[in-house]
XYZ file of C-alpha atoms in Angstrom:
357
model
C -13.603 21.910 30.650
C -15.000 23.826 27.330
C -13.045 26.837 27.803
C -8.963 25.065 28.734
C -6.744 26.872 26.892
C -3.226 27.765 26.942
C -2.469 31.458 27.762
C 0.652 33.576 26.949
C 0.167 36.976 29.060
C 3.281 39.198 27.680
C 3.270 42.709 29.753
C 5.888 44.207 31.439
C 3.889 45.610 34.378
C 3.148 43.145 37.070
C -0.215 44.299 38.015
C -1.646 44.260 34.013
C -0.472 40.790 34.591
C -2.056 39.699 37.610
C -5.411 41.926 36.632
C -5.235 39.790 33.292
C -4.158 36.316 35.058
C -7.410 36.135 37.361
C -10.096 37.288 34.623
C -8.368 34.703 32.362
C -8.133 31.484 35.082
C -11.834 32.566 36.298
C -12.815 31.552 32.646
C -10.707 28.420 33.192
C -8.076 29.149 31.150
C -4.549 28.000 32.264
C -2.303 31.289 32.147
C 1.692 31.734 31.764
C 3.347 35.486 31.723
C 6.643 36.763 30.734
C 7.211 40.081 31.655
C 9.398 40.994 28.968
C 9.634 40.442 25.134
C 12.953 38.144 25.996
C 11.517 35.849 28.327
C 8.519 35.512 25.939
C 11.265 34.059 23.405
C 12.702 32.147 25.638
C 8.949 30.530 26.923
C 8.931 29.902 23.637
C 11.674 27.489 23.074
C 9.983 25.246 25.349
C 6.221 25.693 25.590
C 3.395 26.382 22.193
C 0.847 28.417 24.069
C -2.713 28.359 22.336
C -3.079 31.802 22.137
C -0.149 35.043 23.362
C -1.218 38.380 25.261
C 1.076 40.633 23.976
C 1.815 44.511 24.610
C 3.229 46.634 22.200
C 5.431 49.081 25.162
C 7.805 46.988 26.324
C 11.519 48.300 27.930
C 13.630 46.075 26.265
C 11.646 44.814 23.199
C 8.560 46.292 21.577
C 5.461 43.540 21.328
C 6.168 44.354 17.492
C 9.225 43.218 16.988
C 8.447 40.654 19.541
C 5.152 39.475 17.023
C 8.000 40.127 14.084
C 10.055 37.299 16.017
C 7.813 34.835 16.791
C 5.620 35.022 13.140
C 9.239 34.544 11.232
C 9.794 30.785 13.474
C 8.064 27.750 11.711
C 7.311 26.313 15.183
C 5.419 29.584 16.814
C 4.433 31.247 13.835
C 0.613 30.265 13.469
C -0.296 31.299 17.432
C -2.925 34.020 17.740
C -1.353 37.042 18.659
C -3.758 39.481 20.417
C -1.641 43.369 21.104
C -2.795 44.573 24.552
C -2.033 48.912 23.692
C -2.922 52.051 24.554
C -1.528 53.154 21.443
C -4.720 54.243 19.100
C -2.521 55.667 15.871
C -3.451 54.143 12.568
C 0.125 53.794 11.803
C 0.756 51.370 15.175
C -1.949 49.635 14.426
C -2.275 48.944 10.682
C 1.680 47.677 11.052
C 0.500 45.298 14.261
C -1.796 43.485 11.571
C 0.863 43.475 8.837
C 2.747 41.731 11.324
C 0.676 39.124 11.796
C -1.819 40.222 14.937
C -5.009 39.084 14.874
C -6.221 41.090 16.840
C -6.136 44.230 19.422
C -7.649 45.134 22.815
C -6.745 49.187 24.035
C -5.852 49.338 27.207
C -6.915 49.515 29.695
C -9.512 47.245 28.264
C -13.129 45.925 29.278
C -13.164 42.990 31.024
C -16.444 41.768 28.689
C -14.571 42.749 25.220
C -11.447 41.383 26.217
C -12.786 38.275 27.193
C -14.989 37.910 24.078
C -11.990 38.528 21.405
C -10.003 36.026 23.744
C -12.402 33.596 23.315
C -13.060 33.971 19.632
C -9.401 33.819 18.395
C -9.524 31.075 20.502
C -12.467 29.067 18.655
C -10.812 30.151 15.109
C -7.672 28.755 16.320
C -9.050 25.242 16.970
C -11.606 25.269 13.938
C -7.800 26.301 11.858
C -6.108 23.341 13.497
C -9.133 20.910 12.801
C -9.854 21.621 9.360
C -5.734 21.306 8.758
C -5.450 18.251 10.737
C -8.874 16.951 8.534
C -7.431 18.307 4.981
C -4.086 15.785 5.883
C -6.445 13.109 6.879
C -8.263 13.529 3.129
C -4.788 13.660 1.404
C -3.644 10.882 3.074
C -6.772 9.046 2.373
C -6.796 10.456 -1.449
C -3.273 9.483 -1.663
C -4.176 5.229 -0.231
C -7.230 5.598 -2.917
C -5.126 6.941 -5.747
C -2.741 4.028 -5.238
C -4.844 0.998 -4.397
C -7.271 1.754 -7.536
C -4.264 2.576 -9.776
C -3.128 -0.935 -9.407
C -6.170 -3.072 -10.689
C -6.742 -0.590 -13.768
C -2.467 -1.498 -14.534
C -3.441 -5.209 -14.037
C -6.286 -4.988 -16.646
C -3.864 -3.473 -18.922
C -1.141 -5.964 -18.410
C -4.039 -9.004 -18.778
C -4.497 -7.132 -22.289
C -1.608 -7.772 -23.544
C -0.947 -11.249 -22.157
C -3.930 -12.027 -23.528
C -3.171 -10.467 -27.078
C 0.551 -12.426 -26.787
C -1.737 -15.499 -26.669
C -4.384 -15.010 -29.144
C -1.481 -14.158 -31.893
C -1.989 -11.752 -35.128
C -5.004 -14.040 -36.280
C -7.672 -13.109 -33.350
C -11.309 -12.263 -34.590
C -11.727 -8.554 -35.392
C -15.029 -8.308 -33.008
C -12.529 -9.599 -29.767
C -10.007 -7.550 -30.957
C -11.891 -4.233 -30.230
C -13.901 -5.520 -27.324
C -9.848 -5.739 -26.026
C -8.920 -2.459 -27.470
C -12.383 -0.857 -25.626
C -10.984 -2.275 -22.357
C -7.853 -0.973 -22.766
C -8.881 2.368 -23.327
C -11.130 2.486 -20.862
C -9.025 1.403 -17.956
C -5.925 3.981 -19.309
C -8.805 6.555 -18.832
C -9.949 5.753 -15.325
C -6.422 5.203 -14.616
C -5.478 9.099 -15.564
C -8.857 10.414 -14.375
C -7.805 9.199 -10.793
C -4.108 10.573 -11.046
C -5.705 14.006 -12.017
C -8.690 14.053 -9.793
C -5.638 13.307 -7.041
C -3.891 16.167 -8.451
C -7.105 18.528 -7.652
C -7.194 17.053 -4.461
C -4.006 18.146 -3.521
C -4.521 21.997 -4.542
C -6.606 22.107 -1.157
C -3.294 22.123 0.804
C -1.152 24.270 -1.175
C 0.588 26.690 0.432
C 1.216 29.330 -2.127
C 5.156 30.996 -2.118
C 4.561 34.389 -3.993
C 6.650 36.168 -5.583
C 6.778 38.653 -8.841
C 6.322 36.322 -11.766
C 7.024 37.250 -15.474
C 4.118 34.813 -17.145
C 5.973 35.382 -20.952
C 8.754 33.068 -20.603
C 7.481 30.563 -18.822
C 3.918 30.224 -21.459
C 6.381 30.834 -24.524
C 8.970 27.793 -22.592
C 5.777 25.394 -22.326
C 4.137 26.087 -25.532
C 7.620 25.310 -27.554
C 7.615 21.698 -25.105
C 3.915 20.980 -26.132
C 4.474 21.850 -29.581
C 6.911 19.422 -30.209
C 4.619 16.861 -29.698
C 2.230 18.138 -32.294
C 5.037 18.268 -34.771
C 3.154 17.310 -37.973
C 0.803 20.156 -36.678
C 0.828 24.305 -37.941
C 0.459 25.856 -34.770
C 1.382 29.510 -34.097
C 1.595 31.600 -30.631
C 1.416 35.023 -30.291
C 2.310 36.447 -27.530
C 2.549 40.001 -26.455
C 3.418 42.230 -23.719
C 1.925 40.356 -20.323
C 1.739 42.387 -17.291
C 4.033 40.756 -14.777
C 1.979 39.240 -11.576
C 2.408 38.538 -7.579
C 2.156 33.985 -7.952
C 3.880 31.112 -7.453
C 5.705 29.852 -10.180
C 5.080 26.458 -9.717
C 1.568 26.675 -9.546
C 1.299 29.471 -12.439
C 3.604 26.529 -14.732
C 0.693 24.254 -13.893
C -1.739 26.343 -14.832
C -0.452 27.312 -17.745
C 0.070 23.955 -18.883
C -3.306 22.816 -18.719
C -4.347 26.151 -20.665
C -2.091 25.631 -23.467
C -2.591 21.612 -23.371
C -6.242 22.556 -23.947
C -5.590 25.337 -26.654
C -3.676 22.789 -29.002
C -6.345 20.038 -28.411
C -9.296 21.810 -29.231
C -7.578 23.573 -32.347
C -6.547 19.609 -33.483
C -9.412 20.128 -35.647
C -8.271 23.645 -37.845
C -5.959 23.488 -40.591
C -4.110 26.578 -38.930
C -4.112 26.868 -35.191
C -3.231 30.350 -33.754
C -3.175 30.877 -29.849
C -2.699 34.085 -28.712
C -1.695 35.434 -25.363
C -2.131 39.401 -24.770
C -1.870 40.764 -21.355
C -4.102 44.212 -19.717
C -4.146 45.938 -16.380
C -7.118 47.395 -14.318
C -7.488 49.593 -11.375
C -8.108 46.224 -9.454
C -6.592 43.312 -11.520
C -3.824 41.954 -13.559
C -4.996 40.683 -16.551
C -3.758 37.447 -18.608
C -5.835 35.863 -21.572
C -5.189 33.271 -23.942
C -6.971 32.868 -26.730
C -7.644 30.305 -29.716
C -9.294 29.475 -32.484
C -10.439 26.227 -31.707
C -14.278 24.344 -31.387
C -14.785 26.923 -28.386
C -18.080 26.473 -26.123
C -21.377 27.377 -25.892
C -21.851 30.144 -23.135
C -25.313 28.502 -22.225
C -22.962 25.259 -20.467
C -20.535 27.424 -19.518
C -20.740 27.134 -15.540
C -20.152 23.588 -15.996
C -16.379 24.246 -17.151
C -14.662 24.703 -14.187
C -16.486 21.699 -12.348
C -14.512 18.351 -11.826
C -15.457 15.861 -14.363
C -17.588 17.969 -16.668
C -17.706 18.371 -19.869
C -18.845 20.360 -23.317
C -17.554 17.723 -26.322
C -17.372 14.052 -26.133
C -14.601 11.953 -25.539
C -15.292 10.733 -29.185
C -14.294 14.431 -30.444
C -11.338 15.146 -27.802
C -9.593 13.360 -25.025
C -9.539 14.266 -21.686
C -10.104 13.723 -17.975
C -12.250 16.418 -17.202
C -10.279 17.983 -14.145
C -7.720 20.598 -16.080
C -9.954 23.546 -15.880
C -11.364 22.776 -12.324
C -7.141 22.959 -11.416
C -6.969 26.114 -12.953
C -10.272 27.591 -10.905
C -8.732 26.060 -8.468
C -5.092 27.784 -8.351
C -6.398 31.492 -9.156
C -8.618 30.911 -6.461
C -5.267 30.055 -4.197
C -3.936 33.001 -5.272
C -6.912 35.167 -4.541
C -8.171 35.980 -8.012
C -10.595 34.336 -10.720
C -10.703 32.983 -14.027
C -13.476 34.211 -16.885
C -14.422 32.320 -20.197
C -15.691 33.373 -23.521
C -16.609 30.971 -26.456
C -18.434 30.309 -29.168
C -19.086 27.201 -30.821
C -16.635 26.987 -34.104
C -14.574 30.336 -33.476
C -12.802 29.571 -30.030
C -11.958 30.160 -26.674
C -10.737 32.926 -24.472
C -9.691 32.335 -21.183
C -8.958 35.679 -18.338
C -6.923 35.097 -15.926
C -7.479 38.001 -13.085
C -4.353 38.209 -10.674
C -5.178 41.461 -7.728
C -3.343 44.006 -7.750
C -1.025 43.650 -4.436
């Protein structure tokens, strides 16, 4: 049956359970019943339904507490919950959504509205499961492809080294140049595959947010990158920055990409200056990273955050063309956005805009 789904009805009124059961079975659903919050939790230890219809007012444990317990368990947290309630106060309704409920139906409910809401949330839940499964398959596919494609390029580099050893130091200059080109392109392609795989994984990363102080993280990353360019004159100016609600691991990945870019694109400057500043608006906490490097033409700014789109040639600056796309994806995962401004030979500025929570 196209409507088949398993639904748990939690209500301490037998008449309400019977009425809901009659309506749902007529639509092709399989119905289970629990007459208390405790009974519902015992049921969920043995079986995971596709949807829960949960009464708010119950004698033993109210529906809000039951919802809280359901959402606290990894096995049950993704089950959609529709509250059944005679309560209409904004405080109760708001609390039901805050605890993880996806909808509510006011008692006494209208049959058509009741069934329509159930059908909608079952469909959304199915689509979410299908999308999750598809993303998992895509990740596994990308991992397999990444592994299978990197191996031949590693072998090419190994063969080039063996060939150099065989030919010795007296090899013709043109042959040496060609071997160098092959080795360089093989390495570039392998790095691009690795970066593309990193980018694809961002689709499935679940941000674990907390209050994050960006300044010490940025200074630590800069110090590490600075050691790799010890012969250069590179200065970091970091002002007071607003604390943001974010995933610290993803913040480190993003800041490393942006600071690496700033160091790379200031390589032709005798003195490189990187400035990190912050500001707040009514809507956003904003972190700005500015450099005095090569900059870019704003006419092509729309290409910056796309995979493998580059505004500079490989001969000018090395790179895979994935770093800024990764930055954009990370900001999207946080519900924020990144904006860029640049002028040729006058540097670039990236604004990371975190929504206030």
